[in-house]
CSV table of C-alpha atoms in Angstrom, one decimal:
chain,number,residue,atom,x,y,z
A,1,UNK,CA,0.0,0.0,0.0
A,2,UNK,CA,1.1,3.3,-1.3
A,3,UNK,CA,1.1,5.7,1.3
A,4,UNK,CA,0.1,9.6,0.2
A,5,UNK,CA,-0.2,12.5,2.0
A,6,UNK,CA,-2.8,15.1,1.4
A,7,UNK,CA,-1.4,17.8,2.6
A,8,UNK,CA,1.1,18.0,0.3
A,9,UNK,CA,2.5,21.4,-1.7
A,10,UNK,CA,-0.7,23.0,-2.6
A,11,UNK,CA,-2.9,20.2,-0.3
A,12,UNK,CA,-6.3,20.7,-2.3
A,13,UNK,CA,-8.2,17.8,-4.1
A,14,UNK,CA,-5.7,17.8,-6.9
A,15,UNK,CA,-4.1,15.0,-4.8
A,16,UNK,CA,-6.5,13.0,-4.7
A,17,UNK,CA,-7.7,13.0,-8.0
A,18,UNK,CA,-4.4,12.2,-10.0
A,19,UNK,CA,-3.4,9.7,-7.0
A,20,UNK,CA,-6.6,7.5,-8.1
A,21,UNK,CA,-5.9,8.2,-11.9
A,22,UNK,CA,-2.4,6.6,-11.8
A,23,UNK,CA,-3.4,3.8,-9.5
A,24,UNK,CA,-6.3,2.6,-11.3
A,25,UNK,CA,-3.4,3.2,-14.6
A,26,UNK,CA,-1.1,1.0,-12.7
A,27,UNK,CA,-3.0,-1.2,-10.5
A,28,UNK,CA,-1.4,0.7,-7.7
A,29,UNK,CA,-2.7,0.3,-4.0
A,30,UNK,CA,-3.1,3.4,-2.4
A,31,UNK,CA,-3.9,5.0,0.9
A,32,UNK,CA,-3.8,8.7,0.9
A,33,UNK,CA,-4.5,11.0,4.6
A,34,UNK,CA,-4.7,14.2,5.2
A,35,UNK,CA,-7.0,15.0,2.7
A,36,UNK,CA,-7.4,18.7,2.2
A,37,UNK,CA,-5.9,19.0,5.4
A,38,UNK,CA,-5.1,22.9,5.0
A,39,UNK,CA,-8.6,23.8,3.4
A,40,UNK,CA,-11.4,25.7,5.6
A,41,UNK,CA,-13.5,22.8,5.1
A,42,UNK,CA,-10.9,19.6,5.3
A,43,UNK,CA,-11.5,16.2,4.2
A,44,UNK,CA,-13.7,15.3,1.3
A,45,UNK,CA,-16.8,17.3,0.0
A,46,UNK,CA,-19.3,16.4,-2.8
A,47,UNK,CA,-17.1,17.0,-5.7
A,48,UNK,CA,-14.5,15.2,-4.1
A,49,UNK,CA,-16.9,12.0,-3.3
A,50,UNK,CA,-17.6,11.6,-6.6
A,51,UNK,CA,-14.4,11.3,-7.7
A,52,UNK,CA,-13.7,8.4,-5.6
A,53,UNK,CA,-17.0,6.7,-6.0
A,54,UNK,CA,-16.6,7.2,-10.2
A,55,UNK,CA,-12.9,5.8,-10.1
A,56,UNK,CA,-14.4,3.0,-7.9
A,57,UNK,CA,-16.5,2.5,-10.3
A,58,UNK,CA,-14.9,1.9,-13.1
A,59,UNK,CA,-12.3,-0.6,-12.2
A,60,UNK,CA,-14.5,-2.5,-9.5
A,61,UNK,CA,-12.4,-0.8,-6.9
A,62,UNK,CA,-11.9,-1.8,-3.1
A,63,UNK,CA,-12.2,1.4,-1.2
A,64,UNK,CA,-12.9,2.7,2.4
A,65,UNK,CA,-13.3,6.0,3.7
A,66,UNK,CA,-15.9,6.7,1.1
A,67,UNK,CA,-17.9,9.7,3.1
A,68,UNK,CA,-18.4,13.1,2.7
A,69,UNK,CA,-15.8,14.6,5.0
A,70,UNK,CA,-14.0,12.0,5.2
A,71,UNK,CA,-9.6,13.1,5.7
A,72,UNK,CA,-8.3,9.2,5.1
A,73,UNK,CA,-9.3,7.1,2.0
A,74,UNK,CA,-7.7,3.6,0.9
A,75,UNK,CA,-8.1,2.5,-2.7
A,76,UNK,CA,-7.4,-1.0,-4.5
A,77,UNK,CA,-8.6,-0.9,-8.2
A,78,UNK,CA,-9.5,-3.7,-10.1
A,79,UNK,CA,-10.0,-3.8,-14.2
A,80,UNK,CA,-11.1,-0.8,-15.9
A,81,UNK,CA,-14.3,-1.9,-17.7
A,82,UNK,CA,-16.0,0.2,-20.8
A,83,UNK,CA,-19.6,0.6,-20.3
A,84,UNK,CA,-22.1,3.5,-19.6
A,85,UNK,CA,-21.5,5.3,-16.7
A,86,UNK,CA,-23.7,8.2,-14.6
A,87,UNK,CA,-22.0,10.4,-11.8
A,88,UNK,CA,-24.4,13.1,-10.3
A,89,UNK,CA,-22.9,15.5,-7.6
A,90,UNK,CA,-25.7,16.5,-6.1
A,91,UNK,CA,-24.4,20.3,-6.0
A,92,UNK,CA,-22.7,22.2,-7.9
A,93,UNK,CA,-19.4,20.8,-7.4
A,94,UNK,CA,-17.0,20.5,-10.6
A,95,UNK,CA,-18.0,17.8,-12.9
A,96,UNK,CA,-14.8,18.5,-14.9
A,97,UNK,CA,-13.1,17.7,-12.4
A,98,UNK,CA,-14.7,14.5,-12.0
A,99,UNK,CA,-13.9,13.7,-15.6
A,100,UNK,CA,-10.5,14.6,-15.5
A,101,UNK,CA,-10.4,12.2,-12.7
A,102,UNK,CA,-11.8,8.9,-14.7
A,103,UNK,CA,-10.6,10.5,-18.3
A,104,UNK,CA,-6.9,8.4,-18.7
A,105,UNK,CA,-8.2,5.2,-17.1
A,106,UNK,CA,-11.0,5.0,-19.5
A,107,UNK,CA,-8.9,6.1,-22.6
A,108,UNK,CA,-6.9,2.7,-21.7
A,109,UNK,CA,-10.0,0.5,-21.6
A,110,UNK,CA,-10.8,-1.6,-24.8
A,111,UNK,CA,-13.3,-0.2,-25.7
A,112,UNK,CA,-15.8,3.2,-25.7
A,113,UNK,CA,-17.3,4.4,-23.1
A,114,UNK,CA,-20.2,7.1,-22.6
A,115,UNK,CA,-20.2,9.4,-19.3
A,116,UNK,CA,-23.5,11.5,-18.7
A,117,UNK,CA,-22.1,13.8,-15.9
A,118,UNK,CA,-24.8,16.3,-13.5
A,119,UNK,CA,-23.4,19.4,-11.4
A,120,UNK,CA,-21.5,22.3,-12.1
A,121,UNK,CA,-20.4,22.9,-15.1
A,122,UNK,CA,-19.2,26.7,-15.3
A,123,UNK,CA,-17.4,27.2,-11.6
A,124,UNK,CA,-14.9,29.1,-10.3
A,125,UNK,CA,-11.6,27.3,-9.4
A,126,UNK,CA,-11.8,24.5,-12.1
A,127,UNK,CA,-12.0,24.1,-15.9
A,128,UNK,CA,-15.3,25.2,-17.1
A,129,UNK,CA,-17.1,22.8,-19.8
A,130,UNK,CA,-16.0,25.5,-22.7
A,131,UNK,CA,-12.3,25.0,-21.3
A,132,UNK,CA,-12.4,21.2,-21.7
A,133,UNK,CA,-14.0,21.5,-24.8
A,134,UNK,CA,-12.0,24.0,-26.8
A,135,UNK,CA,-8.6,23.5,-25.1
A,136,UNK,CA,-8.0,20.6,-23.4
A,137,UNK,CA,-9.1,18.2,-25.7
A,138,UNK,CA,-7.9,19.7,-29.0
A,139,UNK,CA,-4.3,19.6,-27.3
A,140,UNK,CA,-4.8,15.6,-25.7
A,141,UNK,CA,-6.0,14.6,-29.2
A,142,UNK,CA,-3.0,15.7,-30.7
A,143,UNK,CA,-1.7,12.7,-28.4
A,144,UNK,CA,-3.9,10.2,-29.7
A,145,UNK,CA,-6.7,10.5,-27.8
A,146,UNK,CA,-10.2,10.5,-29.2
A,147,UNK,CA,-13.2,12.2,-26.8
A,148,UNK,CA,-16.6,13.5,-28.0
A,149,UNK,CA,-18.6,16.3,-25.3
A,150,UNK,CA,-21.9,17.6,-25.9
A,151,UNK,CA,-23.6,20.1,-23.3
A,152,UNK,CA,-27.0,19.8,-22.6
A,153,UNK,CA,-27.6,22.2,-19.6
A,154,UNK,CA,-25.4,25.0,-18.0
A,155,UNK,CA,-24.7,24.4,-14.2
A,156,UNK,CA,-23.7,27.6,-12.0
A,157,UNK,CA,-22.7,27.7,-8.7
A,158,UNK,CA,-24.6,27.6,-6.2
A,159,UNK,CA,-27.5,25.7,-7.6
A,160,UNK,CA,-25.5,23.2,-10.3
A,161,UNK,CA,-27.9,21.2,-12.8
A,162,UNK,CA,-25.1,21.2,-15.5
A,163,UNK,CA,-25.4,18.2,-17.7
A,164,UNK,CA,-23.6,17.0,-20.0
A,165,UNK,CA,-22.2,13.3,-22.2
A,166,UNK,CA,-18.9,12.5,-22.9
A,167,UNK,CA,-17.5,9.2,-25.1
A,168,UNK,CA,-14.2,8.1,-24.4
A,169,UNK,CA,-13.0,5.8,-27.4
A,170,UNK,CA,-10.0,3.7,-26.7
A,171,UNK,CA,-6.1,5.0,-27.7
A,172,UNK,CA,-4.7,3.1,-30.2
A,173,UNK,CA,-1.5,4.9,-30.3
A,174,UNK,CA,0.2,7.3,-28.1
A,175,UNK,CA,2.1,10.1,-29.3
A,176,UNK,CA,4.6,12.8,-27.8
A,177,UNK,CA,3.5,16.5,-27.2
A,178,UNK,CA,5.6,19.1,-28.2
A,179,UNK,CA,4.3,22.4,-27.5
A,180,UNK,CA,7.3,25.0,-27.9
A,181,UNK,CA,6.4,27.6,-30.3
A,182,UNK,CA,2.9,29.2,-30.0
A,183,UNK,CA,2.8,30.5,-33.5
A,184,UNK,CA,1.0,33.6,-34.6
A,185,UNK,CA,-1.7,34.6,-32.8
A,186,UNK,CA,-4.8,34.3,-35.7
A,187,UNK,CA,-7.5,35.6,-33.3
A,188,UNK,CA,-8.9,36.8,-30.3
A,189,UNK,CA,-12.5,37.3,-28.6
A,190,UNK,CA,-14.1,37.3,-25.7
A,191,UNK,CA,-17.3,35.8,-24.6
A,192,UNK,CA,-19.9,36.4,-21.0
A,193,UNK,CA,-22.0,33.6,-21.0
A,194,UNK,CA,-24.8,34.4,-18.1
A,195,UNK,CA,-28.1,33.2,-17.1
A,196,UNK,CA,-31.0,34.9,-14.7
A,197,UNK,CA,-29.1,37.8,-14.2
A,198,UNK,CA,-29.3,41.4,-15.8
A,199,UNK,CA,-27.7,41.8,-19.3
A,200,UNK,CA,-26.4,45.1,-18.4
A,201,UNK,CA,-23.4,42.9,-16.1
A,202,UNK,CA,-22.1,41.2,-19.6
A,203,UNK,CA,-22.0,44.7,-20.8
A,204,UNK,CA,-20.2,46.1,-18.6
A,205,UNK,CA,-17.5,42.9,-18.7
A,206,UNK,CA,-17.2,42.9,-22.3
A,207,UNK,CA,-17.2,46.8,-21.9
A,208,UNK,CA,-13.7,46.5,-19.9
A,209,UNK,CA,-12.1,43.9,-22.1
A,210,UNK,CA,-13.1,46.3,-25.4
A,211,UNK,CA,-11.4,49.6,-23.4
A,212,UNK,CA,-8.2,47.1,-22.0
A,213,UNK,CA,-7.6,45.3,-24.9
A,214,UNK,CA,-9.0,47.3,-27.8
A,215,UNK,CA,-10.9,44.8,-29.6
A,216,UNK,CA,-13.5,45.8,-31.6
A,217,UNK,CA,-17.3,45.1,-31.5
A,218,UNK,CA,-17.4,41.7,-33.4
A,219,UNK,CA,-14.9,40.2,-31.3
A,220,UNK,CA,-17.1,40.6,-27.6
A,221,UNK,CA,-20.1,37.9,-27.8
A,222,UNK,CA,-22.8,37.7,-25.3
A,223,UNK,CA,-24.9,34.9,-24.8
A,224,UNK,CA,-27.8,34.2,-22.2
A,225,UNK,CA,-28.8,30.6,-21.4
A,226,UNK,CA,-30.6,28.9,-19.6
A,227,UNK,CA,-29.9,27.9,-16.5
A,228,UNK,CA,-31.9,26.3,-13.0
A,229,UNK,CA,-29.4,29.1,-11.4
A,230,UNK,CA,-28.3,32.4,-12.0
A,231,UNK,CA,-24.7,32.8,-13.1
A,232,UNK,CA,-22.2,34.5,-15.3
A,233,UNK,CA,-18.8,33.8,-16.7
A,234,UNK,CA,-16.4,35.5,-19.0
A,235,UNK,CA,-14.3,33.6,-21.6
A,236,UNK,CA,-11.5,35.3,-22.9
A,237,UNK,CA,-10.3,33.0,-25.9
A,238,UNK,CA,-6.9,33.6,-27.8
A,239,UNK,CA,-6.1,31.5,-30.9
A,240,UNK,CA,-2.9,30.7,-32.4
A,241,UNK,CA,-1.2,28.5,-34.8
A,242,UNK,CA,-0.7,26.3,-31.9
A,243,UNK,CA,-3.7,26.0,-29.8
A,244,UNK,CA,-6.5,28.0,-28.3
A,245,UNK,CA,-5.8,29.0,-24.5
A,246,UNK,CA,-8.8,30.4,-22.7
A,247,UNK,CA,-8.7,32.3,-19.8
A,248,UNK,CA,-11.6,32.8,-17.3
A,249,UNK,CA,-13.3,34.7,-14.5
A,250,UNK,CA,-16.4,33.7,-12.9
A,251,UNK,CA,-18.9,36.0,-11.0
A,252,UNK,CA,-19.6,36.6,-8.2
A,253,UNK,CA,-22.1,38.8,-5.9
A,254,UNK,CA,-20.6,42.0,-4.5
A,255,UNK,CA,-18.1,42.2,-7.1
A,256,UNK,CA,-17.9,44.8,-9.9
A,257,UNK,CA,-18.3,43.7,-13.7
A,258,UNK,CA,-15.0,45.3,-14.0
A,259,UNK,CA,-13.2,43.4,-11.4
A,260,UNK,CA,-14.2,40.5,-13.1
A,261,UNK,CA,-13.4,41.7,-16.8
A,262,UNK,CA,-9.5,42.8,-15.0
A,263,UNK,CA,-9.0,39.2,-13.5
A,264,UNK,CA,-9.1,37.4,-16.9
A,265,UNK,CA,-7.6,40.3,-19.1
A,266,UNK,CA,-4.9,40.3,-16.7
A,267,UNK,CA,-4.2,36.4,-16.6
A,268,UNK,CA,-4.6,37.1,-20.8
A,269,UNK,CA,-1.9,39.5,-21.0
A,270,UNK,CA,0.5,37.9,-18.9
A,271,UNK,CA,0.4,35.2,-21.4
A,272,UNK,CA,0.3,36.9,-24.6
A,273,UNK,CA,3.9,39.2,-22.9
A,274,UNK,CA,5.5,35.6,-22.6
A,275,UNK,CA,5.2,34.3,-25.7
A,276,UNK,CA,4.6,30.5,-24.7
A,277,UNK,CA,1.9,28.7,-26.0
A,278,UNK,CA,0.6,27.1,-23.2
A,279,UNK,CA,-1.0,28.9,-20.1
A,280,UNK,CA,-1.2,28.8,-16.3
A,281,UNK,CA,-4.1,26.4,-16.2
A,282,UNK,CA,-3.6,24.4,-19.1
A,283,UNK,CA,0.1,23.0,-17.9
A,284,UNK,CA,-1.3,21.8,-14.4
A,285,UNK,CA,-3.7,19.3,-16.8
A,286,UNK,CA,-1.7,18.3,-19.3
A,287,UNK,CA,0.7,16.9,-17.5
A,288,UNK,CA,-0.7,13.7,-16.2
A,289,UNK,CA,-1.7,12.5,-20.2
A,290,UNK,CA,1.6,13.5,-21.3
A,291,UNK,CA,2.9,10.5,-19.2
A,292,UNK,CA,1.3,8.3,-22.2
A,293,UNK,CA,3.6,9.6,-24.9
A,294,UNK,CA,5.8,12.0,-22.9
A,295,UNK,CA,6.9,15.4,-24.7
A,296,UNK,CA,7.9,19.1,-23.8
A,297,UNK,CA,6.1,22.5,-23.5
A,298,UNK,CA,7.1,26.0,-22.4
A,299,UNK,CA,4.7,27.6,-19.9
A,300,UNK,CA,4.7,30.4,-17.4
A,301,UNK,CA,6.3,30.2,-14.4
A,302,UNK,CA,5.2,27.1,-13.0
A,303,UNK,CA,1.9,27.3,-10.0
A,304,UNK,CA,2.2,25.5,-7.0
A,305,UNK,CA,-0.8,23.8,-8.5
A,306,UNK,CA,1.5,22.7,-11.1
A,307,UNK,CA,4.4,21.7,-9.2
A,308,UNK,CA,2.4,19.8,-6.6
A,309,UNK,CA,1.0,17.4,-9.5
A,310,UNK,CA,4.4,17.0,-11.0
A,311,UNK,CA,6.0,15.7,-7.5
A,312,UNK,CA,3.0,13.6,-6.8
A,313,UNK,CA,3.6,12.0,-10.1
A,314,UNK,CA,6.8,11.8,-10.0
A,315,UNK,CA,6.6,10.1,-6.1
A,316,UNK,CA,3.9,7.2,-7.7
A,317,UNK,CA,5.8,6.5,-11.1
A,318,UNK,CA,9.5,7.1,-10.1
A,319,UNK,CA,9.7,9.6,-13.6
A,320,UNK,CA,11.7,12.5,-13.2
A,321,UNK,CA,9.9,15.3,-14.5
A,322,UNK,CA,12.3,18.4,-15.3
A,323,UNK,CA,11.7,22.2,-15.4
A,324,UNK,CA,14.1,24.7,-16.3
A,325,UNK,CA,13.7,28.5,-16.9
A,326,UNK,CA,14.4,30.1,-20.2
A,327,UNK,CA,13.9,33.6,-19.1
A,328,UNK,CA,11.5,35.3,-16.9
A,329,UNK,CA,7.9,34.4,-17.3
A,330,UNK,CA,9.3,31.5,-19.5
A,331,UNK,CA,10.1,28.2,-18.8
A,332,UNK,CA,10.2,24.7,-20.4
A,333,UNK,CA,8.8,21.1,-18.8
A,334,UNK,CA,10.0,18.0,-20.1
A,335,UNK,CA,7.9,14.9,-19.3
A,336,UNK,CA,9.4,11.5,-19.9
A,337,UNK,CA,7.5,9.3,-21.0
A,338,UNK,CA,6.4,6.8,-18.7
A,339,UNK,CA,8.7,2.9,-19.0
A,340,UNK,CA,6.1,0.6,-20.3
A,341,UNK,CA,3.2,2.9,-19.9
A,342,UNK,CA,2.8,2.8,-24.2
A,343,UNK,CA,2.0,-0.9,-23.7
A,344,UNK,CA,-1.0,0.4,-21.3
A,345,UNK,CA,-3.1,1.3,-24.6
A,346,UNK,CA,-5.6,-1.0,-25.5
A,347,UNK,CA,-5.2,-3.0,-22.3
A,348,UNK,CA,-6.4,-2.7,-19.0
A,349,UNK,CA,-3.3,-2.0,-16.6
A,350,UNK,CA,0.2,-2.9,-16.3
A,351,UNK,CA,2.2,-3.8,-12.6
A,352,UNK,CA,5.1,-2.0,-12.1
A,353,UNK,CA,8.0,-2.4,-9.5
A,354,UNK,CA,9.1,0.6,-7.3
């Protein structure tokens, strides 16, 4: 048994969710304590249960500590099966999150699998659904891997009710990512996507990004959906040669549509100054399906978010994951790929010996 702790580097649910990715990967037994030991609230919450009961699951796992607030979990997976699966927060908890958690295990079943997910799907402090769909899995699939996502309903925080379907085919070949020039930048926009709430708040946001960034009228987009919440989000998309990196501000009551707009244009421009392709947000995911065919990409300096995952990957696989600084703001990771992991694809799991 594999023993993690929970409080380490940046201590949030992170831990727990790429600790039961690589063990299901790996057939690794795992105990992991401390479980957002730091946060206000420790231990595990909704979103969090989720995680653990999806990747239980899925491979047939043996796991205690199952509860919500629960600070000590064990898990001992079994075989990742295909099928139709149906995780339902409850709240309005992440349910990217809870697909990031179940995303690599399933990519190495043999064969497709469909995910109807229920909860939030546009919060603050995770990828939203546009995120996942028009940045994270345009870069994965340049690895190989194959994943369909359709929305059906917007889910805000606090009320939730997102819904959405995912299918997960199989990988039938891995493929290194290389990520080191971003290219020309071919367009920009932004986007408020809000629901119950006064227009005049878009407005306002895309009104900030328009006077900070001098875009012009066709490039800010407002959209009102439907929602069983109210909520708002802005989306501040940049597309290159390379990729499309999106960065995001949720919300939220008793802060100015301003503030908002200056959160993400700030996050934007930070980027755009460093000339890398990939951003802040988009490094901390990609690293765990880069262990499939391994690669290198330059980022911004990297988060603790970031540097936590690496050193909890590195601690379960025995990889040594390298990060060096070019210049300020600019710095390249180099992921090896995984010994053996390749032969993973289009099986169930593989032992290892540490």
């Amino acid at each position: 048994m594999i023993e993690i702790d929970g409080s380490l580097g940046e201590g949030g649910g992170q831990i727990l969710r790429t600790t039961l990715s690589l063990a299901i990967c790996l057939g690794l037994n795992v105990r992991v304590y401390n479980i957002r030991a730091g946060r206000s609230r420790p231990g595990l919450m909704r979103q969090h249960l989720v995680c653990l009961r999806a990747a239980k699951e899925i491979c047939g796992a043996q796991v205690t500590g199952d509860e919500l607030g629960s600070t000590e979990i064990s898990f001992v997976p079994g075989v990742v099966k295909a099928g139709r699966y149906h995780f339902a927060i409850g709240s309005a908890g992440s349910t990217t999150l809870v697909f990031q958690t179940i995303l690599i295990p399933l990519l190495l079943a043999n064969g497709m699998s469909e995910v109807y997910l229920e909860g939030g799907t546009h919060n603050g402090m995770a990828p939203s659904f546009d995120f996942i769909n028009h940045c994270f899995l345009p870069v994965i699939s340049s690895m190989g891997c194959r994943v369909e996502v359709a929305l059906e309903a917007y889910g805000f925080y606090p009320s939730g009710g997102g819904r959405w379907r995912v299918r997960i085919y199989p990988m039938v070949e891995t493929m290194p990512m290389v990520l080191i020039d971003r290219g020309d930048i071919v367009s920009q926009y932004a986007v408020v996507t809000s629901a119950n709430i006064p227009a005049h708040v878009g407005e306002r946001e895309l009104g900030h990004v328009k006077k900070r960034c001098l875009w012009s009228e066709a490039s800010l987009i407002q959209r009102h959906v439907k929602s069983v919440g109210s909520g708002n989000i802005l989306s501040l998309r940049v597309m290159s040669e390379a990729l499309t990196e999106i960065f995001e501000s949720v919300g939220e009551k008793n802060v100015r549509s301003e503030r908002v707009a200056g959160r993400a244009v700030r996050d934007m421009m930070r980027y755009i100054k460093a000339d890398v392709p990939v951003g802040e947000h988009l490094a901390d995911q990609i690293i765990l399906p880069m262990m499939f065919g391994g690669g290198r990409f330059r980022s911004l300096e990297p988060s603790q978010h970031l540097l936590t995952n690496m050193t909890l990957i590195e601690h379960l696989t025995g990889v040594n994951i390298s990060v060096v600084k070019l210049e300020k703001d600019r710095w390249e990771v180099n992921v090896p790929q995984l010994e053996g992991f390749g032969c993973l694809v289009g099986k169930n799991k593989i032992s290892f010996e540490f």
